[in-house]
Coordinates of C-alpha atoms and ligand atoms in Angstrom, one line a residue:
M1 CA -44.0 -42.6 -28.4
A2 CA -41.2 -44.3 -27.1
F3 CA -39.1 -41.7 -29.0
L4 CA -41.2 -38.7 -27.1
I5 CA -40.6 -40.2 -23.6
L6 CA -37.0 -40.6 -24.3
F7 CA -37.0 -36.8 -25.7
Q8 CA -38.3 -35.7 -22.6
A9 CA -36.1 -37.7 -20.0
L10 CA -33.2 -36.1 -22.2
L11 CA -34.5 -32.8 -21.6
I12 CA -35.3 -33.1 -17.6
L13 CA -31.8 -34.7 -17.3
S14 CA -30.0 -32.2 -19.3
L15 CA -32.3 -29.2 -17.3
A16 CA -31.0 -31.1 -13.7
A17 CA -27.3 -31.2 -15.4
S18 CA -27.3 -27.6 -16.3
T19 CA -29.1 -26.8 -12.9
L20 CA -26.1 -28.8 -10.8
S21 CA -23.3 -27.5 -12.9
T22 CA -23.8 -24.1 -12.1
R23 CA -25.8 -24.3 -8.9
P24 CA -27.0 -20.8 -8.6
Y25 CA -27.6 -20.3 -5.1
K26 CA -26.7 -22.7 -2.5
N27 CA -28.8 -23.7 0.7
G28 CA -31.9 -22.5 -1.0
L29 CA -30.7 -18.7 -0.3
T30 CA -31.5 -16.1 -3.0
P31 CA -31.0 -12.4 -3.6
Y32 CA -34.5 -12.2 -4.8
F33 CA -36.3 -13.8 -2.1
Y34 CA -38.7 -10.6 -0.8
D35 CA -38.9 -9.2 -4.6
Y36 CA -42.6 -10.3 -4.6
V37 CA -43.1 -10.9 -1.0
C38 CA -42.1 -7.1 0.4
P39 CA -40.0 -5.4 -2.3
Q40 CA -40.2 -2.6 0.4
A41 CA -37.9 -4.4 2.8
L42 CA -34.5 -3.9 1.3
P43 CA -35.1 -0.2 1.0
A44 CA -36.0 0.2 4.2
I45 CA -33.1 -1.6 6.0
K46 CA -30.8 0.5 3.6
R47 CA -32.6 3.9 5.0
I48 CA -32.3 3.2 8.5
V49 CA -28.5 1.7 8.1
E50 CA -27.4 5.1 6.2
G51 CA -29.4 7.0 9.1
A52 CA -27.5 5.2 11.9
V53 CA -24.0 5.4 10.3
Q54 CA -24.5 9.2 9.6
Q55 CA -25.6 9.6 13.3
E56 CA -22.2 7.4 14.3
Q57 CA -19.7 6.3 11.9
R58 CA -18.8 3.5 14.0
M59 CA -22.3 1.8 13.9
G60 CA -21.7 0.6 10.5
A61 CA -18.7 -1.4 12.0
S62 CA -20.8 -2.9 14.6
M63 CA -23.5 -4.2 12.7
L64 CA -21.0 -5.8 10.1
R65 CA -19.6 -7.5 13.1
L66 CA -23.0 -8.7 14.5
H67 CA -23.5 -10.5 11.2
F68 CA -20.5 -12.1 11.4
H69 CA -20.7 -13.1 15.4
D70 CA -24.2 -14.6 14.5
C71 CA -23.1 -16.8 11.6
F72 CA -20.1 -18.3 13.4
V73 CA -22.2 -19.7 15.9
N74 CA -24.3 -22.4 14.5
G75 CA -24.9 -20.7 11.3
C76 CA -26.4 -17.3 10.4
D77 CA -30.1 -17.6 12.1
G78 CA -30.4 -14.6 14.3
S79 CA -29.1 -16.2 17.4
I80 CA -27.0 -13.6 18.6
L81 CA -30.1 -11.3 18.9
L82 CA -32.3 -13.2 21.8
D83 CA -32.5 -11.8 25.0
S84 CA -32.0 -14.2 28.0
T85 CA -35.1 -16.1 29.1
A86 CA -35.8 -19.2 31.8
T87 CA -34.8 -21.3 28.8
I88 CA -32.5 -19.0 26.6
E89 CA -28.8 -18.3 27.7
S90 CA -28.3 -15.1 25.7
E91 CA -25.0 -15.0 23.2
K92 CA -24.9 -11.7 24.2
F93 CA -23.1 -12.4 27.5
A94 CA -20.3 -15.1 25.7
A95 CA -16.9 -13.8 26.3
P96 CA -16.5 -12.3 22.7
N97 CA -20.2 -10.3 22.9
N98 CA -20.0 -9.3 26.4
N99 CA -19.8 -5.6 26.6
S100 CA -18.6 -5.7 23.2
A101 CA -21.5 -6.5 20.5
R102 CA -23.5 -3.3 19.8
G103 CA -26.0 -2.3 17.7
F104 CA -28.7 -4.4 18.8
E105 CA -31.1 -1.3 19.0
V106 CA -30.7 -0.3 15.5
I107 CA -31.5 -3.9 14.7
D108 CA -34.7 -3.3 16.6
Q109 CA -35.6 -0.2 14.9
I110 CA -35.1 -1.9 11.4
K111 CA -37.2 -4.6 12.1
A112 CA -39.8 -2.5 13.1
E113 CA -39.8 -0.6 10.2
V114 CA -39.4 -3.7 7.8
D115 CA -42.4 -5.1 9.4
R116 CA -44.2 -1.8 9.1
V117 CA -43.6 -1.3 5.4
C118 CA -44.3 -5.1 4.4
G119 CA -47.4 -5.1 6.7
R120 CA -46.7 -8.1 8.4
P121 CA -43.4 -10.1 9.6
V122 CA -42.4 -11.5 6.5
V123 CA -38.3 -10.4 7.3
S124 CA -36.2 -12.8 9.4
C125 CA -33.7 -11.0 11.6
A126 CA -31.0 -13.4 10.4
D127 CA -31.7 -11.7 6.8
I128 CA -31.7 -8.2 8.3
L129 CA -28.3 -8.7 9.8
A130 CA -26.9 -10.2 6.2
V131 CA -28.4 -7.0 4.6
A132 CA -27.4 -4.6 7.3
A133 CA -24.0 -6.0 7.2
R134 CA -23.8 -5.2 3.3
D135 CA -25.2 -1.7 3.7
S136 CA -22.9 -0.7 6.5
V137 CA -19.9 -1.4 4.4
V138 CA -21.3 0.1 1.4
A139 CA -22.3 3.3 3.9
L140 CA -18.6 3.7 4.7
G141 CA -17.5 3.4 1.1
G142 CA -16.8 -0.2 0.5
P143 CA -18.0 -2.6 -2.0
S144 CA -21.5 -3.7 -2.5
W145 CA -22.8 -7.5 -3.3
K146 CA -26.2 -9.1 -3.9
V147 CA -27.0 -10.5 -0.3
R148 CA -28.6 -14.1 -0.7
L149 CA -31.9 -14.2 1.4
G150 CA -34.5 -16.6 3.0
R151 CA -32.7 -17.4 6.0
R152 CA -35.2 -18.0 9.0
D153 CA -34.9 -17.4 12.7
S154 CA -33.6 -20.0 15.4
T155 CA -35.7 -20.7 18.4
T156 CA -32.7 -21.3 20.3
A157 CA -29.2 -19.7 21.4
S158 CA -25.8 -21.3 22.7
R159 CA -23.6 -19.1 24.9
T160 CA -21.4 -22.1 25.2
M161 CA -21.1 -22.4 21.1
A162 CA -20.5 -18.6 21.2
N163 CA -17.5 -19.0 23.5
N164 CA -15.9 -21.9 21.6
D165 CA -16.7 -20.9 17.9
I166 CA -16.0 -17.0 17.6
P167 CA -12.4 -16.6 17.0
A168 CA -10.3 -14.9 20.0
P169 CA -7.6 -12.0 19.3
N170 CA -4.9 -13.9 21.2
M171 CA -5.0 -16.7 18.6
D172 CA -2.1 -17.5 16.2
L173 CA -2.4 -18.0 12.3
P174 CA -3.0 -22.1 12.8
A175 CA -5.8 -21.7 15.4
L176 CA -7.7 -18.6 13.2
I177 CA -7.2 -21.3 9.8
N178 CA -8.6 -24.0 11.9
N179 CA -11.5 -21.7 13.0
F180 CA -12.5 -20.6 9.8
K181 CA -12.0 -24.1 8.5
R182 CA -14.5 -25.6 10.9
Q183 CA -17.2 -23.1 9.4
G184 CA -16.0 -24.3 5.7
L185 CA -13.8 -21.2 5.1
K186 CA -10.4 -21.2 3.6
V187 CA -7.5 -19.2 4.2
K188 CA -8.4 -16.7 1.6
D189 CA -11.8 -16.0 3.5
L190 CA -9.9 -15.6 6.8
V191 CA -7.5 -13.3 5.4
A192 CA -10.6 -11.0 3.2
L193 CA -12.8 -11.4 5.8
S194 CA -10.2 -9.9 8.3
G195 CA -10.1 -6.8 6.1
A196 CA -13.5 -6.0 7.9
H197 CA -11.1 -4.4 10.4
T198 CA -10.3 -1.5 8.2
I199 CA -13.1 -0.3 10.1
G200 CA -14.3 0.0 13.9
F201 CA -12.6 -0.1 17.2
A202 CA -11.4 -2.4 19.8
Q203 CA -11.1 -2.2 23.6
C204 CA -7.9 -2.1 25.4
F205 CA -8.5 -5.5 27.0
T206 CA -8.3 -7.2 23.5
F207 CA -5.1 -5.7 22.4
R208 CA -3.2 -5.2 25.9
N209 CA -1.1 -8.5 25.6
R210 CA 0.1 -7.6 22.1
T211 CA 1.5 -4.2 23.1
F212 CA 3.5 -5.6 26.0
N213 CA 4.5 -9.2 24.7
D214 CA 4.5 -9.3 20.7
S215 CA 7.8 -9.3 19.0
N216 CA 6.3 -8.3 15.8
I217 CA 5.2 -5.2 16.7
N218 CA 6.4 -1.5 15.6
Q219 CA 7.9 0.0 18.7
A220 CA 6.7 3.6 18.2
F221 CA 3.2 1.9 17.6
A222 CA 3.3 0.0 20.7
K223 CA 4.5 2.6 22.7
N224 CA 1.6 4.9 22.1
L225 CA -1.1 2.3 22.4
R226 CA 0.4 1.4 26.1
S227 CA 0.3 5.4 26.9
Y228 CA -3.6 4.9 26.7
C229 CA -3.7 1.2 27.5
P230 CA -1.6 0.5 30.5
R231 CA -1.0 -2.9 31.8
T232 CA -4.0 -2.4 34.4
G233 CA -7.1 -0.6 34.1
S234 CA -8.5 1.6 31.1
D235 CA -9.7 -1.8 30.0
S236 CA -12.4 -0.5 27.8
N237 CA -10.4 2.3 26.3
L238 CA -10.6 2.3 22.4
A239 CA -8.2 1.8 19.7
S240 CA -9.3 2.2 16.2
L241 CA -8.6 -1.1 14.3
D242 CA -6.5 0.9 11.4
P243 CA -5.8 4.4 10.9
T244 CA -9.1 5.3 9.4
P245 CA -11.9 3.4 11.2
A246 CA -14.6 5.2 9.0
R247 CA -13.4 4.0 5.6
F248 CA -13.4 0.9 3.9
D249 CA -9.8 1.2 2.4
T250 CA -6.7 -1.2 2.4
L251 CA -5.1 0.5 5.3
Y252 CA -5.8 -2.6 7.3
Y253 CA -3.3 -4.6 5.1
N254 CA -0.7 -1.9 4.6
N255 CA -0.4 -1.7 8.5
L256 CA 0.0 -5.4 8.7
L257 CA 3.2 -4.8 6.5
T258 CA 4.8 -2.7 8.7
Q259 CA 4.0 -4.7 11.9
K260 CA 1.2 -2.2 13.0
G261 CA -1.8 -4.6 13.3
L262 CA -3.7 -3.8 16.3
L263 CA -4.6 -7.2 17.4
H264 CA -2.4 -10.0 18.0
S265 CA -4.6 -12.1 15.4
D266 CA -4.6 -9.5 12.8
Q267 CA -0.7 -9.5 12.8
A268 CA -0.7 -13.2 12.7
L269 CA -2.0 -12.8 9.0
S270 CA 1.5 -11.8 8.2
T271 CA 3.1 -14.8 10.1
G272 CA 2.4 -17.4 7.2
E273 CA 3.4 -18.0 3.6
S274 CA -0.1 -17.9 1.8
A275 CA -1.8 -15.4 4.0
L276 CA 1.1 -13.0 3.8
E277 CA 0.8 -13.1 0.1
L278 CA -2.8 -12.4 0.3
V279 CA -2.0 -9.4 2.5
K280 CA 0.4 -7.8 0.3
S281 CA -1.8 -8.4 -2.7
Y282 CA -4.8 -6.6 -0.8
S283 CA -2.6 -3.8 0.4
H284 CA -2.1 -2.3 -3.2
N285 CA -4.8 -3.4 -4.7
Y286 CA -8.3 -2.5 -3.4
E287 CA -10.2 -4.0 -6.2
A288 CA -9.1 -7.4 -5.4
F289 CA -9.8 -6.8 -1.9
W290 CA -13.1 -5.7 -2.6
K291 CA -14.0 -8.7 -4.7
D292 CA -12.5 -11.1 -2.4
F293 CA -14.2 -9.5 0.3
A294 CA -17.5 -9.7 -1.0
K295 CA -17.3 -13.4 -2.3
S296 CA -16.2 -14.1 0.9
M297 CA -19.0 -12.3 2.8
V298 CA -21.6 -14.3 0.7
R299 CA -19.8 -17.3 1.8
M300 CA -19.9 -16.7 5.2
G301 CA -23.5 -15.7 4.6
N302 CA -24.3 -19.3 3.6
I303 CA -23.2 -20.8 6.8
K304 CA -25.8 -23.3 7.9
P305 CA -29.1 -21.1 7.5
L306 CA -32.5 -22.8 8.3
T307 CA -34.4 -22.4 5.5
G308 CA -38.0 -23.8 4.3
N309 CA -40.1 -24.6 7.3
Q310 CA -37.5 -24.7 9.5
G311 CA -37.0 -22.0 12.5
Q312 CA -39.6 -18.9 12.1
I313 CA -39.7 -15.5 11.2
R314 CA -39.8 -14.0 14.8
S315 CA -41.9 -10.5 15.2
N316 CA -39.4 -9.3 17.8
C317 CA -35.8 -10.3 17.3
R318 CA -35.0 -10.4 21.0
R319 CA -37.7 -13.1 21.4
V320 CA -38.8 -16.3 20.2
D321 CA -42.5 -16.2 18.9
Ligands
LIG1 C1 -10.2 -13.4 12.3 C2 -10.7 -13.3 13.4 C3 -11.2 -12.4 14.2 C4 -11.0 -12.0 15.1 C5 -10.1 -12.9 16.7 C6 -11.5 -10.8 15.6 C7 -11.5 -10.1 16.9 C8 -12.2 -8.9 17.1 C9 -12.0 -8.2 18.2 C10 -11.4 -8.6 19.5 C11 -12.7 -6.9 18.3 C12 -12.7 -5.6 19.4 C13 -13.8 -5.9 20.1 C14 -14.1 -5.2 21.3 O1 -12.8 -4.7 21.3 O2 -15.2 -5.0 21.8 C15 -13.3 -6.8 16.8 C16 -13.6 -5.8 16.4 C17 -14.5 -5.9 15.2 N1 -14.6 -7.0 14.5 FE1 -13.3 -8.7 14.2 N2 -12.3 -10.4 14.6 C18 -12.1 -11.3 13.9 C19 -12.9 -11.6 12.4 C20 -13.7 -10.4 11.9 C21 -14.8 -10.9 11.0 C22 -14.5 -11.9 10.0 C23 -15.3 -9.6 11.0 C24 -16.4 -9.2 9.7 C25 -16.8 -9.9 8.6 C26 -15.0 -8.8 11.9 C27 -15.6 -7.6 11.9 C28 -15.1 -6.7 13.3 C29 -15.6 -5.2 13.1 C30 -16.5 -4.5 11.9 C31 -15.0 -4.6 14.5 C32 -15.5 -3.5 15.1 C33 -16.6 -3.3 15.7 C34 -17.0 -2.3 16.4 O3 -16.4 -0.9 16.2 O4 -18.0 -2.2 17.1 N3 -14.1 -9.5 12.4 N4 -12.7 -8.1 16.3
LIG2 C1 -20.5 -9.5 31.2 O1 -20.0 -8.3 32.1 C2 -20.6 -7.8 32.9 C3 -20.0 -6.6 33.1 O2 -18.9 -6.3 33.2 C4 -20.3 -8.7 34.1 O3 -20.6 -8.6 35.4 C5 -20.6 -10.3 33.4 O4 -20.1 -11.3 34.7 C6 -20.3 -10.6 32.2 N1 -20.8 -11.9 31.6 C7 -20.5 -13.0 32.0 C8 -21.4 -14.4 31.5 O5 -19.3 -13.1 32.0
LIG3 C1 -3.0 -12.5 27.3 O1 -2.0 -13.3 27.7 C2 -2.1 -14.1 29.0 C3 -1.2 -15.0 29.3 O2 -0.4 -15.3 28.1 C4 -3.4 -15.1 28.3 O3 -3.8 -16.1 29.4 C5 -4.4 -14.4 28.2 O4 -5.7 -15.0 27.4 C6 -4.1 -13.4 27.2 N1 -5.3 -12.2 27.1 C7 -5.7 -12.0 25.7 C8 -6.9 -11.1 25.7 O5 -4.9 -12.1 24.8
LIG4 C1 3.1 -11.2 28.8 O1 3.3 -12.8 28.8 C2 3.7 -13.1 30.2 C3 4.5 -14.5 30.1 O2 5.2 -14.8 28.8 C4 2.3 -13.0 31.2 O3 2.8 -13.3 32.6 C5 2.0 -11.6 31.0 O4 0.8 -11.8 32.0 C6 2.0 -11.0 29.9 N1 1.6 -9.6 29.8 C7 0.4 -9.4 29.9 C8 -0.1 -7.9 29.6 O5 -0.5 -10.2 29.7

């Protein structure tokens, strides 16, 4: 009898140890979260993302950015999607998002379709953002990864935190490293995730300073940018973040090596030894970039999720239920 109890104790201990040592899914998130609850959910998201990207390629970039701006503000909890009310100061009007974050209508469309195919609201808006980001990257020719799921939606938003925690384009490398560090992310995550700027566009007001004031900028590149982003006015004129804004390729990193990064914060990645080493490696090795990008997207998606009975599953991503 004593032997049997000892044996059982050992079995439990070894099971516990193996769970700990492999730590399969951090924070309670798992790629299989909806497999039984609603297996139609992920295919529905993919369908709508593909349609939206087909209609406008930039939408893929915009949806990827939404997930980033959600995760960096008190975790990936769908807070960026909430509209203003008497008690909610929408993050949509925070400086990094105002007149800049886009794609909210596509997220609404996904939510309506997912709730329809599932028969009830079981998929969180925070998970929709994470899956739509992955499907967007895939739609533009980038890597795929298993998105961990089971996030729940916040009942609050914070414009102040959005202003403080989303990195700004005038930051230098130490500020960027510190900003990512506060989210538990490392230099490698910073360099790999900045590769998201291989797709999409930026408005004149975000890169004007660089074209007039930075010394680490290719002169012909700067001159060309200044021709449609002058000292004053034209604030919302667009420039692509790399030469192929609808292809998830390595040109973003190649451009950094020739001082053709669009944002001051992009070019900053070439100003420190360990970041520059990664830039060089990603510039000629798309497999390394893809692998690290996918890994870092999972790490970013793990930031402070609400799980279990925390938060809620919204039935409309713009409103608390
Ligand atoms: C490292 C610090 C970062 C800074 C300072 C930064 C800043 C910016 C700025 C200023 C824009 C242009 C916005 C506009 O003009 O409206 C932009 C666009 C974009 N950002 Fe970042 N970003 C950073 C990191 C990231 C990360 C980590 C991701 C995703 C993983 C990301 C994804 C994007 C995408 C896809 C766009 C294009 C969006 C579109 O065309 O709609 N960025 N970013
Ligand atoms: C957001 O942008 C609009 C339009 O440019 C502007 O009127 C408004 O003041 C901005 N909101 C905040 C909170 O800065
Ligand atoms: C541009 O530079 C000015 C002066 O250094 C600074 O106050 C401002 O924040 C910068 N703007 C951007 C968008 O980088
Ligand atoms: C360039 O930097 C100077 C100060 O060094 C600043 O006064 C000026 O506003 C900057 N130019 C732009 C376009 O922001």
